Amino acid sequence: MPAITLPAMHPARRHRLGLLLAFAIIYSLISLVNQANFRTGALDLGYEAQALADVAQLRIPRITLLADAPPIAYLAAHFSFTSALAVPLYYLVGPVWALLLLQIGALLVGMLGVARYAHSLGASEAQANWAMALLGSQWGLFSALGFDFHNNVLGAMALPWLAYWAREGHWGRAALAALFILLSKENLALWLAFVLLGLAWQHWPRRAVVWRAGVGVVLALGYFVLVTHYFIPALDTTHRAYTQLGRYSQLGTSLPGIAGHLLAHPTLLWQELFTNTLPDAAYDYIKLELWVGLLLSGGWALLRYPWYALMLVPILGQKLLANDASFWGLNYQYSIEIAPVLALAMTDALLARCPVSRPGYVRWPLALAGVVLFTTITLYKRRSTWYDRTTTNFLTRSHYRPAYPDPSGLRAALSRVPAGLPLSASSTLVPHLTGRSDLFLFPVLRTAQVVALLREPDERGAWPLSPADGQRAAAQLRTAPGYRVLYEDAQVVLLARQAAPADSAAVWQP
């Protein structure tokens, strides 16, 4: 009987699988190691996990972890639905690990989308691999992975598929990709409008793309207005206006007002985009670092294809116009939407200059080298304030050292927390204690019957308190009237509140 043989896989496709595996390992070394080493926190991973558990158990999801608000509906914080995709994983690994794995998977799917887009332009298998690596190596992905889980990471990775399906004329699939972006987070609706305008510009002679994109722009803007002006305030317990606009209060109280003010004062717009607008000199040159990163990581391609620059307008505005310097630079998840735009722009530019017959043409490795060089340098050092390389730089030993001396002992101690009881906990303990509906971020106490505190928290563990106040709280409550020590060791103290109220706004004060 003849032997059964499987068809040989094209070498470039084997390389693609190897690339995906390599990036999956790298991303896991950042994200999953942070969770294992107690470097994740209550916001946003803790409350996303809390909401996921509610959805998986068929409860209306809510958030109890906000330090500045009473418990509210989950959708009142961010109008996000895509994290529900982690429900199947929830039953296997629990809510926190499910969300982190979903995020890593989304990044890999986005990379495959860039490869498909490259193929649609006539790229060879090898060139598609280069294009895929251009996205996978972007600094924005590493910054997002270093800061827990965020729904806009999921939404951003749908852009390559939207661009691919729009180019191919697969309108139903393109609509699904656009809908996925729309439902990932409310601010992505505004980004989607600019993305669709960019696609209409790119495909201007093709009326089928232009009119569909135009309809999508109207729907996306209408959705953004409805959600931010009506749905979110209605769902908020205190009926606050959309709180995200508070970061731009120095420019106006509404998006049209802010835009009009900046257009009427171009000098102010220049200052907001390129200079430190806060009195503290520690924030100097953070915006310059971002612009340099854009240029080296593919921004040069925007000059040839300006429709991609149009797609970046709301993202750069969201970052650089904020009155909070943590938005300006390279940190956190605030740059994730930039990554797929740059990858698509570079793919267009490189394929326009590199024939298929020369897939390894020097322009591809040079472009990738620019991305990798900037990413690697900024893993070690950034001008961006508050950068902590222990959370993001997987190339350093410090990243693999636990935040506290005995992580296994800390996990054993947390297993002593009574299941289901309302709990208030230090921030970095929250993602390890999500199995309850009432979970508060210390110093908020409210209805908590148990308090779990780190004895010597670092800045991340003590937040929103200082490390000194975190230590003071653990020491003070051990002997405070109304509290009883359930367990304590050198790292953590577990306390029972002997008379927790049915509901209150109780907060521990230093």
Short mmCIF file of C-alpha atoms in Angstrom, two decimals:
data_model
loop_
_atom_site.label_atom_id
_atom_site.label_comp_id
_atom_site.label_asym_id
_atom_site.label_seq_id
_atom_site.Cartn_x
_atom_site.Cartn_y
_atom_site.Cartn_z
CA MET A 1 0.00 0.00 0.00
CA PRO A 2 1.56 3.33 -1.00
CA ALA A 3 2.42 5.75 1.78
CA ILE A 4 0.12 8.70 2.25
CA THR A 5 2.00 11.99 1.92
CA LEU A 6 0.78 15.45 2.79
CA PRO A 7 1.24 18.21 0.22
CA ALA A 8 4.44 20.16 0.79
CA MET A 9 4.02 23.57 2.33
CA HIS A 10 5.57 26.52 0.54
CA PRO A 11 8.73 27.58 2.43
CA ALA A 12 7.44 31.14 2.80
CA ARG A 13 4.27 29.81 4.44
CA ARG A 14 6.37 27.79 6.87
CA HIS A 15 8.23 30.98 7.63
CA ARG A 16 4.89 32.71 8.25
CA LEU A 17 3.90 30.09 10.80
CA GLY A 18 7.30 30.50 12.41
CA LEU A 19 6.87 34.28 12.54
CA LEU A 20 3.44 33.97 14.14
CA LEU A 21 4.78 31.52 16.71
CA ALA A 22 7.77 33.76 17.49
CA PHE A 23 5.58 36.83 17.98
CA ALA A 24 3.08 34.84 20.04
CA ILE A 25 5.91 33.81 22.37
CA ILE A 26 7.26 37.37 22.59
CA TYR A 27 3.83 38.83 23.32
CA SER A 28 3.20 36.15 25.95
CA LEU A 29 6.54 36.92 27.58
CA ILE A 30 5.29 40.46 28.10
CA SER A 31 1.61 40.10 28.91
CA LEU A 32 1.37 36.74 30.66
CA VAL A 33 4.59 37.23 32.63
CA ASN A 34 3.23 40.53 33.96
CA GLN A 35 0.15 38.77 35.30
CA ALA A 36 2.20 35.97 36.87
CA ASN A 37 4.55 38.50 38.48
CA PHE A 38 1.83 40.74 40.00
CA ARG A 39 2.39 43.66 37.62
CA THR A 40 -1.18 43.94 36.32
CA GLY A 41 -3.75 46.14 37.99
CA ALA A 42 -7.35 46.94 38.78
CA LEU A 43 -7.73 49.37 35.87
CA ASP A 44 -8.46 48.26 33.26
CA LEU A 45 -7.72 44.53 33.51
CA GLY A 46 -9.45 44.08 36.86
CA TYR A 47 -12.74 45.63 35.86
CA GLU A 48 -12.68 44.04 32.40
CA ALA A 49 -12.27 40.64 34.09
CA GLN A 50 -15.07 41.45 36.51
CA ALA A 51 -17.39 42.33 33.63
CA LEU A 52 -16.38 39.24 31.64
CA ALA A 53 -17.26 37.03 34.61
CA ASP A 54 -20.66 38.72 34.80
CA VAL A 55 -21.32 38.08 31.11
CA ALA A 56 -20.17 34.46 31.36
CA GLN A 57 -22.53 33.92 34.30
CA LEU A 58 -25.43 35.64 32.51
CA ARG A 59 -25.43 38.71 34.76
CA ILE A 60 -25.63 42.32 33.62
CA PRO A 61 -21.98 43.45 33.69
CA ARG A 62 -21.04 46.26 36.03
CA ILE A 63 -17.93 47.96 37.40
CA THR A 64 -17.30 48.38 41.12
CA LEU A 65 -13.58 49.19 40.90
CA LEU A 66 -13.64 52.88 39.98
CA ALA A 67 -12.09 55.02 42.70
CA ASP A 68 -14.05 58.15 41.77
CA ALA A 69 -17.54 56.72 41.24
CA PRO A 70 -20.02 54.32 42.84
CA PRO A 71 -20.69 50.98 41.11
CA ILE A 72 -21.90 51.60 37.57
CA ALA A 73 -22.95 49.62 34.53
CA TYR A 74 -19.96 48.36 32.55
CA LEU A 75 -21.10 50.18 29.41
CA ALA A 76 -21.18 53.48 31.30
CA ALA A 77 -17.37 53.46 31.50
CA HIS A 78 -16.63 52.38 27.94
CA PHE A 79 -19.15 51.25 25.36
CA SER A 80 -17.28 48.04 24.55
CA PHE A 81 -18.58 44.63 23.54
CA THR A 82 -15.68 42.75 22.00
CA SER A 83 -14.18 41.44 25.24
CA ALA A 84 -17.18 39.08 25.34
CA LEU A 85 -15.26 37.02 22.75
CA ALA A 86 -13.19 35.77 25.68
CA VAL A 87 -16.17 33.98 27.27
CA PRO A 88 -15.24 30.51 25.89
CA LEU A 89 -11.71 30.92 27.26
CA TYR A 90 -13.18 32.10 30.57
CA TYR A 91 -14.50 28.61 31.24
CA LEU A 92 -11.03 27.16 30.67
CA VAL A 93 -8.61 29.61 32.30
CA GLY A 94 -10.68 32.22 34.16
CA PRO A 95 -11.41 35.83 33.21
CA VAL A 96 -7.97 37.45 33.50
CA TRP A 97 -6.00 34.89 31.51
CA ALA A 98 -8.84 34.69 28.99
CA LEU A 99 -8.64 38.42 28.26
CA LEU A 100 -4.85 38.43 27.98
CA LEU A 101 -4.90 35.47 25.59
CA LEU A 102 -7.66 37.09 23.53
CA GLN A 103 -5.55 40.23 23.18
CA ILE A 104 -2.49 38.28 22.03
CA GLY A 105 -4.65 36.37 19.55
CA ALA A 106 -6.04 39.64 18.18
CA LEU A 107 -2.53 40.93 17.47
CA LEU A 108 -1.69 37.76 15.53
CA VAL A 109 -4.94 38.01 13.56
CA GLY A 110 -4.08 41.63 12.71
CA MET A 111 -0.69 40.49 11.41
CA LEU A 112 -2.39 37.92 9.17
CA GLY A 113 -4.66 40.70 7.92
CA VAL A 114 -1.64 42.71 6.76
CA ALA A 115 -0.33 39.62 4.93
CA ARG A 116 -3.67 39.20 3.17
CA TYR A 117 -3.70 42.90 2.27
CA ALA A 118 -0.21 42.56 0.80
CA HIS A 119 -1.35 39.58 -1.27
CA SER A 120 -4.23 41.65 -2.65
CA LEU A 121 -1.65 44.12 -3.98
CA GLY A 122 0.21 41.34 -5.76
CA ALA A 123 2.84 40.58 -3.13
CA SER A 124 4.69 37.29 -3.11
CA GLU A 125 4.47 34.97 -0.12
CA ALA A 126 7.82 36.24 1.12
CA GLN A 127 6.83 39.90 0.74
CA ALA A 128 3.62 39.20 2.65
CA ASN A 129 5.76 37.87 5.49
CA TRP A 130 7.82 41.07 5.50
CA ALA A 131 4.60 43.10 5.64
CA MET A 132 3.32 40.99 8.53
CA ALA A 133 6.54 41.56 10.48
CA LEU A 134 6.21 45.32 9.94
CA LEU A 135 3.07 45.26 12.06
CA GLY A 136 4.24 42.71 14.60
CA SER A 137 7.37 44.72 15.44
CA GLN A 138 5.67 48.07 15.99
CA TRP A 139 6.39 49.76 19.33
CA GLY A 140 2.70 50.50 19.81
CA LEU A 141 1.94 46.81 20.22
CA PHE A 142 4.61 46.37 22.88
CA SER A 143 3.44 49.44 24.81
CA ALA A 144 -0.13 48.15 24.84
CA LEU A 145 0.90 44.66 25.95
CA GLY A 146 2.92 46.15 28.81
CA PHE A 147 -0.24 47.71 30.23
CA ASP A 148 -2.70 44.89 30.78
CA PHE A 149 -5.76 44.57 28.50
CA HIS A 150 -7.70 47.11 26.46
CA ASN A 151 -10.54 46.69 23.98
CA ASN A 152 -9.14 49.21 21.50
CA VAL A 153 -6.29 46.76 20.87
CA LEU A 154 -8.87 44.30 19.56
CA GLY A 155 -10.57 46.93 17.42
CA ALA A 156 -7.35 48.26 15.93
CA MET A 157 -6.39 44.83 14.64
CA ALA A 158 -9.52 44.72 12.46
CA LEU A 159 -8.21 47.58 10.28
CA PRO A 160 -6.00 45.44 8.00
CA TRP A 161 -8.95 43.15 7.31
CA LEU A 162 -11.23 46.12 6.61
CA ALA A 163 -8.66 47.53 4.15
CA TYR A 164 -8.23 44.11 2.52
CA TRP A 165 -11.92 43.35 2.11
CA ALA A 166 -12.68 46.88 0.87
CA ARG A 167 -9.97 46.52 -1.78
CA GLU A 168 -11.32 43.11 -2.82
CA GLY A 169 -14.94 44.28 -2.87
CA HIS A 170 -16.11 41.85 -0.19
CA TRP A 171 -18.63 44.32 1.21
CA GLY A 172 -20.33 42.05 3.74
CA ARG A 173 -17.01 41.11 5.31
CA ALA A 174 -15.82 44.72 5.20
CA ALA A 175 -19.00 45.76 7.00
CA LEU A 176 -18.37 43.16 9.68
CA ALA A 177 -14.80 44.45 10.18
CA ALA A 178 -16.11 48.01 10.47
CA LEU A 179 -18.78 46.87 12.92
CA PHE A 180 -16.13 45.10 15.01
CA ILE A 181 -14.13 48.33 15.23
CA LEU A 182 -17.29 50.25 16.11
CA LEU A 183 -18.22 47.89 18.94
CA SER A 184 -14.73 47.66 20.42
CA LYS A 185 -14.82 51.05 22.13
CA GLU A 186 -16.87 54.21 21.70
CA ASN A 187 -13.95 56.45 20.70
CA LEU A 188 -13.05 54.04 17.90
CA ALA A 189 -16.28 55.11 16.17
CA LEU A 190 -14.67 58.50 15.55
CA TRP A 191 -11.49 56.80 14.34
CA LEU A 192 -13.54 54.57 12.05
CA ALA A 193 -15.06 57.63 10.38
CA PHE A 194 -11.56 58.88 9.47
CA VAL A 195 -10.49 55.38 8.40
CA LEU A 196 -13.43 55.21 5.99
CA LEU A 197 -12.67 58.68 4.67
CA GLY A 198 -9.12 57.52 4.06
CA LEU A 199 -10.30 54.40 2.22
CA ALA A 200 -12.64 56.51 0.07
CA TRP A 201 -9.71 58.77 -0.82
CA GLN A 202 -7.47 55.79 -1.56
CA HIS A 203 -10.05 54.18 -3.87
CA TRP A 204 -11.52 57.40 -5.25
CA PRO A 205 -12.11 56.17 -8.82
CA ARG A 206 -14.05 53.17 -7.50
CA ARG A 207 -17.56 54.43 -6.82
CA ALA A 208 -18.57 51.22 -5.03
CA VAL A 209 -15.96 51.89 -2.35
CA VAL A 210 -16.60 55.62 -2.12
CA TRP A 211 -20.34 55.57 -1.59
CA ARG A 212 -20.20 52.68 0.87
CA ALA A 213 -17.45 54.42 2.81
CA GLY A 214 -19.53 57.61 2.83
CA VAL A 215 -22.50 55.78 4.32
CA GLY A 216 -20.17 54.22 6.88
CA VAL A 217 -18.82 57.64 7.88
CA VAL A 218 -22.33 58.94 8.57
CA LEU A 219 -23.25 55.83 10.56
CA ALA A 220 -20.01 55.90 12.57
CA LEU A 221 -20.36 59.57 13.47
CA GLY A 222 -24.03 59.08 14.37
CA TYR A 223 -23.12 56.14 16.57
CA PHE A 224 -20.38 58.16 18.29
CA VAL A 225 -22.77 61.02 19.07
CA LEU A 226 -25.53 58.74 20.33
CA VAL A 227 -23.22 56.73 22.56
CA THR A 228 -21.20 59.59 24.05
CA HIS A 229 -24.02 62.12 24.42
CA TYR A 230 -26.91 59.89 25.40
CA PHE A 231 -26.20 56.21 26.12
CA ILE A 232 -23.16 56.53 28.39
CA PRO A 233 -24.54 59.40 30.53
CA ALA A 234 -27.87 57.56 30.83
CA LEU A 235 -26.14 54.40 32.05
CA ASP A 236 -23.87 56.23 34.49
CA THR A 237 -25.18 56.06 38.06
CA THR A 238 -24.46 59.77 38.56
CA HIS A 239 -25.44 60.72 34.97
CA ARG A 240 -22.15 62.45 34.31
CA ALA A 241 -21.41 63.76 30.84
CA TYR A 242 -18.92 61.76 28.76
CA THR A 243 -15.89 62.01 31.02
CA GLN A 244 -13.19 61.50 28.36
CA LEU A 245 -13.69 65.03 27.01
CA GLY A 246 -12.43 66.38 30.34
CA ARG A 247 -8.88 65.73 29.12
CA TYR A 248 -9.35 68.51 26.55
CA SER A 249 -11.21 71.02 28.69
CA GLN A 250 -8.55 73.70 28.09
CA LEU A 251 -9.67 73.79 24.43
CA GLY A 252 -13.43 73.54 24.74
CA THR A 253 -16.33 71.48 26.02
CA SER A 254 -17.33 69.63 22.83
CA LEU A 255 -15.56 68.15 19.82
CA PRO A 256 -16.93 70.77 17.37
CA GLY A 257 -15.99 73.51 19.83
CA ILE A 258 -12.46 72.15 20.25
CA ALA A 259 -11.97 71.79 16.49
CA GLY A 260 -13.28 75.29 15.81
CA HIS A 261 -11.09 76.81 18.51
CA LEU A 262 -7.95 75.17 17.11
CA LEU A 263 -8.71 76.09 13.52
CA ALA A 264 -9.24 79.69 14.57
CA HIS A 265 -5.92 79.71 16.44
CA PRO A 266 -3.33 77.86 14.28
CA THR A 267 -0.48 78.96 16.56
CA LEU A 268 -2.19 77.22 19.46
CA LEU A 269 -2.64 74.10 17.33
CA TRP A 270 1.10 74.06 16.57
CA GLN A 271 1.92 74.38 20.27
CA GLU A 272 -0.47 71.61 21.22
CA LEU A 273 0.94 69.24 18.61
CA PHE A 274 4.64 69.82 19.15
CA THR A 275 5.42 71.44 22.50
CA ASN A 276 4.98 70.86 26.21
CA THR A 277 1.86 72.80 27.19
CA LEU A 278 2.18 72.02 30.90
CA PRO A 279 4.30 74.04 33.34
CA ASP A 280 6.49 71.10 34.39
CA ALA A 281 9.71 70.85 32.34
CA ALA A 282 9.76 67.08 32.98
CA TYR A 283 7.32 66.78 30.08
CA ASP A 284 9.56 68.50 27.52
CA TYR A 285 10.29 66.62 24.28
CA ILE A 286 7.79 63.81 24.91
CA LYS A 287 5.81 64.87 21.84
CA LEU A 288 9.01 65.12 19.81
CA GLU A 289 9.80 61.52 20.72
CA LEU A 290 6.42 60.46 19.36
CA TRP A 291 6.97 62.26 16.06
CA VAL A 292 10.42 60.69 15.68
CA GLY A 293 8.88 57.29 16.37
CA LEU A 294 6.24 57.87 13.72
CA LEU A 295 8.86 58.80 11.14
CA LEU A 296 11.18 55.86 11.82
CA SER A 297 8.35 53.34 12.14
CA GLY A 298 6.82 54.01 8.76
CA GLY A 299 5.65 57.61 8.80
CA TRP A 300 7.78 58.26 5.72
CA ALA A 301 5.20 56.30 3.71
CA LEU A 302 2.45 58.75 4.72
CA LEU A 303 4.01 61.39 2.46
CA ARG A 304 3.39 59.18 -0.56
CA TYR A 305 -0.03 57.98 0.61
CA PRO A 306 -1.65 60.84 2.56
CA TRP A 307 -4.94 59.00 3.06
CA TYR A 308 -3.20 57.01 5.76
CA ALA A 309 -2.21 60.27 7.47
CA LEU A 310 -5.91 61.18 7.46
CA MET A 311 -6.63 57.96 9.35
CA LEU A 312 -4.22 59.09 12.09
CA VAL A 313 -5.81 62.51 12.65
CA PRO A 314 -8.18 61.52 15.51
CA ILE A 315 -5.57 59.30 17.17
CA LEU A 316 -2.87 61.97 17.16
CA GLY A 317 -5.43 64.54 18.27
CA GLN A 318 -6.57 62.30 21.10
CA LYS A 319 -2.96 61.93 22.23
CA LEU A 320 -1.33 65.29 21.69
CA LEU A 321 -4.20 67.65 22.56
CA ALA A 322 -4.78 66.08 25.97
CA ASN A 323 -3.96 68.01 29.12
CA ASP A 324 -2.53 64.79 30.55
CA ALA A 325 1.11 64.12 29.55
CA SER A 326 0.67 60.36 29.91
CA PHE A 327 -1.22 60.47 26.59
CA TRP A 328 1.46 62.32 24.62
CA GLY A 329 4.23 59.79 24.19
CA LEU A 330 4.84 56.12 23.54
CA ASN A 331 3.37 54.57 26.68
CA TYR A 332 0.31 52.43 27.27
CA GLN A 333 -2.42 51.55 24.77
CA TYR A 334 -2.97 55.05 23.42
CA SER A 335 -0.90 54.43 20.27
CA ILE A 336 -2.18 51.01 19.23
CA GLU A 337 -4.28 52.34 16.33
CA ILE A 338 -1.16 53.92 14.81
CA ALA A 339 0.52 50.54 14.31
CA PRO A 340 -1.74 48.99 11.62
CA VAL A 341 -2.00 52.29 9.74
CA LEU A 342 1.79 52.53 9.46
CA ALA A 343 2.07 48.86 8.48
CA LEU A 344 -0.47 49.29 5.66
CA ALA A 345 1.18 52.49 4.44
CA MET A 346 4.61 50.86 4.32
CA THR A 347 3.21 47.82 2.54
CA ASP A 348 1.73 50.04 -0.17
CA ALA A 349 4.95 52.03 -0.53
CA LEU A 350 7.30 49.05 -0.61
CA LEU A 351 5.22 47.01 -3.05
CA ALA A 352 5.06 49.99 -5.38
CA ARG A 353 8.88 49.98 -5.54
CA CYS A 354 9.82 46.31 -5.09
CA PRO A 355 9.05 43.82 -7.88
CA VAL A 356 7.57 40.46 -6.94
CA SER A 357 10.53 38.77 -8.57
CA ARG A 358 12.81 40.27 -5.91
CA PRO A 359 10.93 39.57 -2.64
CA GLY A 360 13.98 40.16 -0.43
CA TYR A 361 14.79 43.48 -2.05
CA VAL A 362 16.76 45.69 0.32
CA ARG A 363 13.89 48.13 0.93
CA TRP A 364 11.93 45.54 2.95
CA PRO A 365 14.71 44.76 5.45
CA LEU A 366 15.59 48.46 5.71
CA ALA A 367 12.00 49.37 6.52
CA LEU A 368 11.74 46.58 9.09
CA ALA A 369 15.10 47.56 10.57
CA GLY A 370 13.80 51.08 11.21
CA VAL A 371 10.76 49.71 13.04
CA VAL A 372 12.74 47.16 15.06
CA LEU A 373 15.48 49.65 15.94
CA PHE A 374 13.10 52.24 17.33
CA THR A 375 11.07 49.60 19.18
CA THR A 376 14.19 48.06 20.73
CA ILE A 377 15.70 51.38 21.80
CA THR A 378 12.47 52.51 23.39
CA LEU A 379 12.03 49.23 25.22
CA TYR A 380 15.08 50.29 27.21
CA LYS A 381 14.68 54.04 27.47
CA ARG A 382 11.99 56.60 26.73
CA ARG A 383 11.45 60.26 27.25
CA SER A 384 7.80 59.45 27.85
CA THR A 385 7.12 60.02 31.53
CA TRP A 386 6.12 57.12 33.78
CA TYR A 387 7.64 54.47 31.55
CA ASP A 388 8.47 51.36 33.55
CA ARG A 389 10.51 48.97 31.45
CA THR A 390 9.97 46.10 33.86
CA THR A 391 6.43 45.78 32.46
CA THR A 392 7.32 46.00 28.77
CA ASN A 393 10.96 45.13 28.05
CA PHE A 394 11.01 41.36 27.75
CA LEU A 395 14.75 41.51 26.98
CA THR A 396 15.75 42.45 30.55
CA ARG A 397 16.10 40.22 33.59
CA SER A 398 14.13 42.65 35.73
CA HIS A 399 10.99 41.90 33.68
CA TYR A 400 11.05 38.29 34.87
CA ARG A 401 11.65 39.11 38.53
CA PRO A 402 8.38 39.11 40.48
CA ALA A 403 7.20 42.43 41.87
CA TYR A 404 7.28 40.83 45.35
CA PRO A 405 9.82 38.39 46.83
CA ASP A 406 7.63 35.30 47.11
CA PRO A 407 4.90 35.21 44.43
CA SER A 408 3.90 31.62 45.15
CA GLY A 409 3.50 32.50 48.83
CA LEU A 410 1.45 35.53 47.86
CA ARG A 411 -0.83 33.41 45.69
CA ALA A 412 -1.22 30.92 48.55
CA ALA A 413 -2.13 33.76 50.90
CA LEU A 414 -4.74 35.10 48.49
CA SER A 415 -6.31 31.64 48.27
CA ARG A 416 -7.31 32.19 51.91
CA VAL A 417 -9.64 35.06 50.95
CA PRO A 418 -13.18 33.78 51.51
CA ALA A 419 -14.89 33.18 48.19
CA GLY A 420 -17.74 35.44 47.12
CA LEU A 421 -17.52 37.99 49.94
CA PRO A 422 -17.34 41.69 49.04
CA LEU A 423 -13.66 42.63 48.99
CA SER A 424 -11.44 45.72 48.88
CA ALA A 425 -7.88 45.08 47.67
CA SER A 426 -4.62 46.68 46.60
CA SER A 427 -4.52 47.31 42.84
CA THR A 428 -2.09 44.56 41.78
CA LEU A 429 -3.96 42.01 43.90
CA VAL A 430 -7.26 42.71 42.14
CA PRO A 431 -6.58 40.65 38.97
CA HIS A 432 -5.91 37.65 41.24
CA LEU A 433 -9.15 38.07 43.20
CA THR A 434 -11.81 38.61 40.55
CA GLY A 435 -14.16 35.81 41.55
CA ARG A 436 -16.77 38.03 43.20
CA SER A 437 -19.36 40.59 42.11
CA ASP A 438 -18.44 43.25 44.70
CA LEU A 439 -14.75 44.08 44.35
CA PHE A 440 -13.35 47.48 45.28
CA LEU A 441 -10.02 49.20 44.71
CA PHE A 442 -8.53 50.14 48.07
CA PRO A 443 -8.83 52.73 49.67
CA VAL A 444 -12.50 52.43 48.62
CA LEU A 445 -14.25 50.22 51.18
CA ARG A 446 -17.99 50.54 50.58
CA THR A 447 -19.60 47.15 51.41
CA ALA A 448 -16.33 45.20 51.66
CA GLN A 449 -16.32 42.52 54.35
CA VAL A 450 -12.70 41.57 53.65
CA VAL A 451 -9.69 43.80 52.93
CA ALA A 452 -6.55 42.43 51.22
CA LEU A 453 -3.53 44.74 51.40
CA LEU A 454 0.10 44.50 50.39
CA ARG A 455 2.38 45.23 53.33
CA GLU A 456 5.03 47.02 51.24
CA PRO A 457 3.44 47.89 47.90
CA ASP A 458 5.32 49.45 45.01
CA GLU A 459 3.77 52.39 43.14
CA ARG A 460 1.68 50.12 40.96
CA GLY A 461 0.44 48.07 43.89
CA ALA A 462 -0.41 51.08 46.06
CA TRP A 463 -2.16 53.14 43.35
CA PRO A 464 -4.18 55.38 43.75
CA LEU A 465 -2.32 55.85 47.05
CA SER A 466 1.40 56.42 47.40
CA PRO A 467 3.54 53.46 48.52
CA ALA A 468 4.02 55.17 51.90
CA ASP A 469 0.26 55.53 52.39
CA GLY A 470 -0.22 51.92 51.28
CA GLN A 471 2.18 50.76 54.00
CA ARG A 472 0.50 53.04 56.52
CA ALA A 473 -2.94 51.62 55.70
CA ALA A 474 -1.82 48.01 56.16
CA ALA A 475 -0.18 48.82 59.50
CA GLN A 476 -3.02 50.99 60.78
CA LEU A 477 -5.93 48.72 59.92
CA ARG A 478 -4.29 45.72 61.64
CA THR A 479 -5.07 47.34 64.99
CA ALA A 480 -8.05 49.51 64.03
CA PRO A 481 -11.38 49.01 65.82
CA GLY A 482 -13.79 47.01 63.69
CA TYR A 483 -11.07 45.04 61.90
CA ARG A 484 -9.78 41.55 62.63
CA VAL A 485 -6.69 39.94 61.12
CA LEU A 486 -7.58 36.80 59.15
CA TYR A 487 -4.05 36.15 57.92
CA GLU A 488 -0.78 38.02 57.61
CA ASP A 489 2.78 37.43 56.52
CA ALA A 490 5.65 39.59 55.30
CA GLN A 491 3.89 40.44 52.03
CA VAL A 492 0.17 40.69 52.67
CA VAL A 493 -2.43 41.19 55.38
CA LEU A 494 -6.02 39.94 55.12
CA LEU A 495 -8.52 41.71 57.34
CA ALA A 496 -12.18 41.12 58.15
CA ARG A 497 -14.47 44.10 58.70
CA GLN A 498 -16.61 43.15 61.65
CA ALA A 499 -19.50 45.46 60.79
CA ALA A 500 -19.45 46.17 57.06
CA PRO A 501 -22.40 48.40 56.14
CA ALA A 502 -25.02 47.34 53.63
CA ASP A 503 -23.93 50.25 51.43
CA SER A 504 -21.74 53.27 51.99
CA ALA A 505 -19.21 55.55 50.43
CA ALA A 506 -16.57 54.60 53.01
CA VAL A 507 -12.97 55.32 51.98
CA TRP A 508 -9.86 54.83 54.09
CA GLN A 509 -8.11 58.13 54.72
CA PRO A 510 -4.36 58.46 55.39
#
